[in-house]
Amino acid sequence: MGMRHLIDFGDLPRAEWDALYKRCSDIIDHPADYMDACKGKVMASLFYEPSTRTNFSFQTAMLRVGGSVFGFADPKSTSTAKGETLKDTIKMVSGYADVVVMRNPREGAAKAASLYSDVPVINAGDGGHMHPTQTMADLTTITRLHGGVDGLSVGLCGDLKNGRTVHSLIKAMAKFKDIKFYLISPRELAVPEYMRTFMRENGMWFVEVTGLETVMPQLDVLYMTRIQRERFVDPLEYERNKGIYVLTRSKLERARKDLLVMHPLPRVDEIAIDVDDDPRAVYFEQARYGMFARMSLLIELANQPRMSPGAVEIGTQPVCHNPNCITQTDHYLPPLVKKNGGVDCCAFCDAQLV
Ligand code: NCD
């Protein structure tokens, strides 16, 4: 496998995902066969932001394949609180571990970490940008419960601007055939422009709508998301949009009998509790599939040889204007640029460089 880090699902070739999924599926069916697959390997778990599922499922995944885990779930207990840079923390931690799992509130932080790490880095969520291992959980759920991903009509509903799980899922779906996306959000929480450019570039079918009920009968998958309160710069914008979509049992009456109702969790109020007993509600299974998907990924990455990343150009000031980009705080990062739809974009957070 060519993969060294998992930062953005878009960078993962389809064949590599297929191999990861094949093993994931085999782990689900024969977990005992994988008990020692990471024996002697150590995972560093760096959570600079709150997490329940991602943190716990990574930890249990590593334990279930025979490895061990160290790390933190609160950066206040580390030298970050003394002003240590991400670069220094990663350089040091990658000296202790065989694989680094990191969640960080800054967009592009995982990419930044990968520049300095001697071992593979896994993005467990970088601000409102990407969350590729949630996508592994999502694709596993769809494939196991629906038989495949090609040809699906997928409704993505809620905070599509700040929801990193949505961005990663769209990137992943570009690798499958004939996907139709119904992007359901208030206008001010629509997908970022770089995602729209990505979908157009990849010839993906999508419509942007504000109402959930009207598209409900079309959907094979309904992916609900939380309004991401912590990402709002303007608290009034959050107040205007909170509680805007609530999936109830009665709304599901117009839905297909084999619909999959998914949610990365945590849920706030966007799915009524009485939906939980509907057989179409699969979000708790989805969370469990996430652990198996992470087992498959850790087996791949924790067993790779250590490799020094080499010298990295030292930046002076950020070229990216996204206030949430890691380059805004960590000025030593190199001014990396990539193309998206022919436009120059920040290689850390994907924002267009204007
Ligand atoms: C998501 C996240 O952290 O982005 N949760 C998760 O990892 N399962 C979704 C969310 O917080 O809304």
Tab-separated table of C-alpha atoms in Angstrom, residues 82-231:
chain	number	residue	atom	x	y	z
A	82	LYS	CA	3.418	26.257	27.899
A	83	GLY	CA	3.487	27.423	24.282
A	84	GLU	CA	5.044	24.416	22.543
A	85	THR	CA	4.426	24.416	18.782
A	86	LEU	CA	2.622	21.652	16.952
A	87	LYS	CA	5.841	20.921	15.095
A	88	ASP	CA	7.817	20.273	18.273
A	89	THR	CA	5.072	18.195	19.866
A	90	ILE	CA	4.757	16.015	16.767
A	91	LYS	CA	8.514	15.590	16.274
A	92	MET	CA	8.820	14.414	19.847
A	93	VAL	CA	5.697	12.238	19.992
A	94	SER	CA	6.592	10.559	16.710
A	95	GLY	CA	9.798	9.508	18.415
A	96	TYR	CA	7.791	7.557	21.001
A	97	ALA	CA	4.994	6.104	18.866
A	98	ASP	CA	4.491	3.966	15.740
A	99	VAL	CA	1.425	5.904	14.619
A	100	VAL	CA	-0.024	9.290	15.627
A	101	VAL	CA	-3.763	9.968	15.777
A	102	MET	CA	-4.560	13.660	16.110
A	103	ARG	CA	-7.671	15.816	16.434
A	104	ASN	CA	-7.110	19.564	16.386
A	105	PRO	CA	-9.418	22.578	16.142
A	106	ARG	CA	-7.288	24.189	13.400
A	107	GLU	CA	-8.019	23.416	9.748
A	108	GLY	CA	-5.016	21.827	8.081
A	109	ALA	CA	-3.382	20.822	11.392
A	110	ALA	CA	-3.128	17.158	10.403
A	111	LYS	CA	-1.403	18.010	7.149
A	112	ALA	CA	0.977	20.243	9.111
A	113	ALA	CA	1.733	17.428	11.558
A	114	SER	CA	2.457	15.007	8.720
A	115	LEU	CA	5.298	17.255	7.491
A	116	TYR	CA	7.287	16.677	10.672
A	117	SER	CA	6.363	13.161	11.749
A	118	ASP	CA	8.645	10.125	11.472
A	119	VAL	CA	5.589	7.866	11.665
A	120	PRO	CA	2.176	7.885	9.944
A	121	VAL	CA	-0.275	10.597	11.027
A	122	ILE	CA	-4.016	9.966	11.026
A	123	ASN	CA	-6.367	12.942	10.876
A	124	ALA	CA	-9.052	12.423	13.528
A	125	GLY	CA	-10.651	15.773	12.630
A	126	ASP	CA	-9.030	19.130	11.790
A	127	GLY	CA	-11.435	21.921	12.679
A	128	GLY	CA	-14.348	22.213	10.264
A	129	HIS	CA	-12.246	20.779	7.427
A	130	MET	CA	-11.959	16.977	7.173
A	131	HIS	CA	-12.569	13.796	9.155
A	132	PRO	CA	-11.493	10.866	6.964
A	133	THR	CA	-11.817	8.065	9.525
A	134	GLN	CA	-15.454	8.998	10.155
A	135	THR	CA	-15.844	8.506	6.413
A	136	MET	CA	-14.326	5.032	6.763
A	137	ALA	CA	-17.035	4.306	9.345
A	138	ASP	CA	-19.693	5.730	7.014
A	139	LEU	CA	-18.599	3.764	3.943
A	140	THR	CA	-18.320	0.581	5.995
A	141	THR	CA	-21.855	1.087	7.296
A	142	ILE	CA	-23.278	1.710	3.828
A	143	THR	CA	-21.425	-1.190	2.245
A	144	ARG	CA	-22.293	-3.691	4.979
A	145	LEU	CA	-25.942	-2.680	5.273
A	146	HIS	CA	-26.745	-1.708	1.698
A	147	GLY	CA	-24.437	-4.002	-0.228
A	148	GLY	CA	-22.546	-1.220	-2.025
A	149	VAL	CA	-22.096	2.494	-2.551
A	150	ASP	CA	-22.471	2.994	-6.336
A	151	GLY	CA	-25.708	4.555	-7.573
A	152	LEU	CA	-26.900	5.887	-4.213
A	153	SER	CA	-28.947	9.030	-3.627
A	154	VAL	CA	-27.513	10.596	-0.497
A	155	GLY	CA	-29.073	13.408	1.505
A	156	LEU	CA	-26.606	15.383	3.614
A	157	CYS	CA	-28.548	17.499	6.079
A	158	GLY	CA	-27.618	20.189	8.610
A	159	ASP	CA	-24.444	22.233	9.006
A	160	LEU	CA	-22.712	21.485	5.718
A	161	LYS	CA	-20.419	24.488	6.084
A	162	ASN	CA	-18.706	23.476	9.306
A	163	GLY	CA	-19.393	19.736	9.278
A	164	ARG	CA	-16.075	18.058	8.526
A	165	THR	CA	-17.677	14.605	8.279
A	166	VAL	CA	-19.732	15.881	5.337
A	167	HIS	CA	-16.689	17.247	3.508
A	168	SER	CA	-14.795	13.988	3.865
A	169	LEU	CA	-17.777	11.916	2.793
A	170	ILE	CA	-18.223	13.988	-0.378
A	171	LYS	CA	-14.513	13.562	-1.181
A	172	ALA	CA	-14.851	9.805	-0.745
A	173	MET	CA	-18.024	9.507	-2.808
A	174	ALA	CA	-16.182	10.937	-5.822
A	175	LYS	CA	-14.498	7.526	-6.012
A	176	PHE	CA	-17.821	5.760	-6.632
A	177	LYS	CA	-20.200	5.750	-9.603
A	178	ASP	CA	-23.487	7.610	-10.149
A	179	ILE	CA	-23.856	9.181	-6.713
A	180	LYS	CA	-26.547	11.827	-6.353
A	181	PHE	CA	-26.140	14.353	-3.558
A	182	TYR	CA	-29.021	16.292	-2.053
A	183	LEU	CA	-27.321	18.968	0.041
A	184	ILE	CA	-29.907	20.092	2.590
A	185	SER	CA	-28.963	23.146	4.645
A	186	PRO	CA	-29.887	26.734	5.368
A	187	ARG	CA	-28.183	28.976	2.823
A	188	GLU	CA	-25.710	30.354	5.345
A	189	LEU	CA	-24.617	26.823	6.301
A	190	ALA	CA	-24.161	25.503	2.752
A	191	VAL	CA	-20.984	23.612	1.778
A	192	PRO	CA	-17.795	25.702	1.413
A	193	GLU	CA	-16.937	26.887	-2.083
A	194	TYR	CA	-13.952	24.518	-2.304
A	195	MET	CA	-16.325	21.555	-1.904
A	196	ARG	CA	-18.609	22.864	-4.656
A	197	THR	CA	-15.559	23.262	-6.929
A	198	PHE	CA	-14.474	19.743	-6.049
A	199	MET	CA	-17.865	18.272	-6.953
A	200	ARG	CA	-17.970	20.118	-10.258
A	201	GLU	CA	-14.399	19.096	-11.101
A	202	ASN	CA	-15.290	15.486	-10.448
A	203	GLY	CA	-18.524	15.612	-12.444
A	204	MET	CA	-20.631	14.813	-9.386
A	205	TRP	CA	-24.411	15.294	-9.440
A	206	PHE	CA	-25.657	17.548	-6.630
A	207	VAL	CA	-28.484	19.920	-5.763
A	208	GLU	CA	-28.592	22.361	-2.873
A	209	VAL	CA	-31.964	22.660	-1.145
A	210	THR	CA	-33.247	24.060	2.142
A	211	GLY	CA	-36.116	21.642	2.823
A	212	LEU	CA	-35.712	18.080	4.058
A	213	GLU	CA	-39.268	16.799	3.562
A	214	THR	CA	-39.476	17.405	-0.182
A	215	VAL	CA	-36.405	15.313	-1.022
A	216	MET	CA	-37.038	12.590	1.559
A	217	PRO	CA	-38.708	10.106	-0.843
A	218	GLN	CA	-35.685	10.224	-3.206
A	219	LEU	CA	-33.098	9.167	-0.646
A	220	ASP	CA	-31.254	5.884	-0.096
A	221	VAL	CA	-29.149	7.442	2.673
A	222	LEU	CA	-30.039	10.355	4.934
A	223	TYR	CA	-26.941	11.656	6.715
A	224	MET	CA	-27.987	14.009	9.504
A	225	THR	CA	-25.464	16.327	11.168
A	226	ARG	CA	-25.360	18.595	14.185
A	227	ILE	CA	-25.221	22.369	13.878
A	228	GLN	CA	-21.572	22.843	14.919
A	229	ARG	CA	-21.985	25.440	17.658
A	230	GLU	CA	-18.269	25.624	18.549
A	231	ARG	CA	-17.314	26.667	15.003
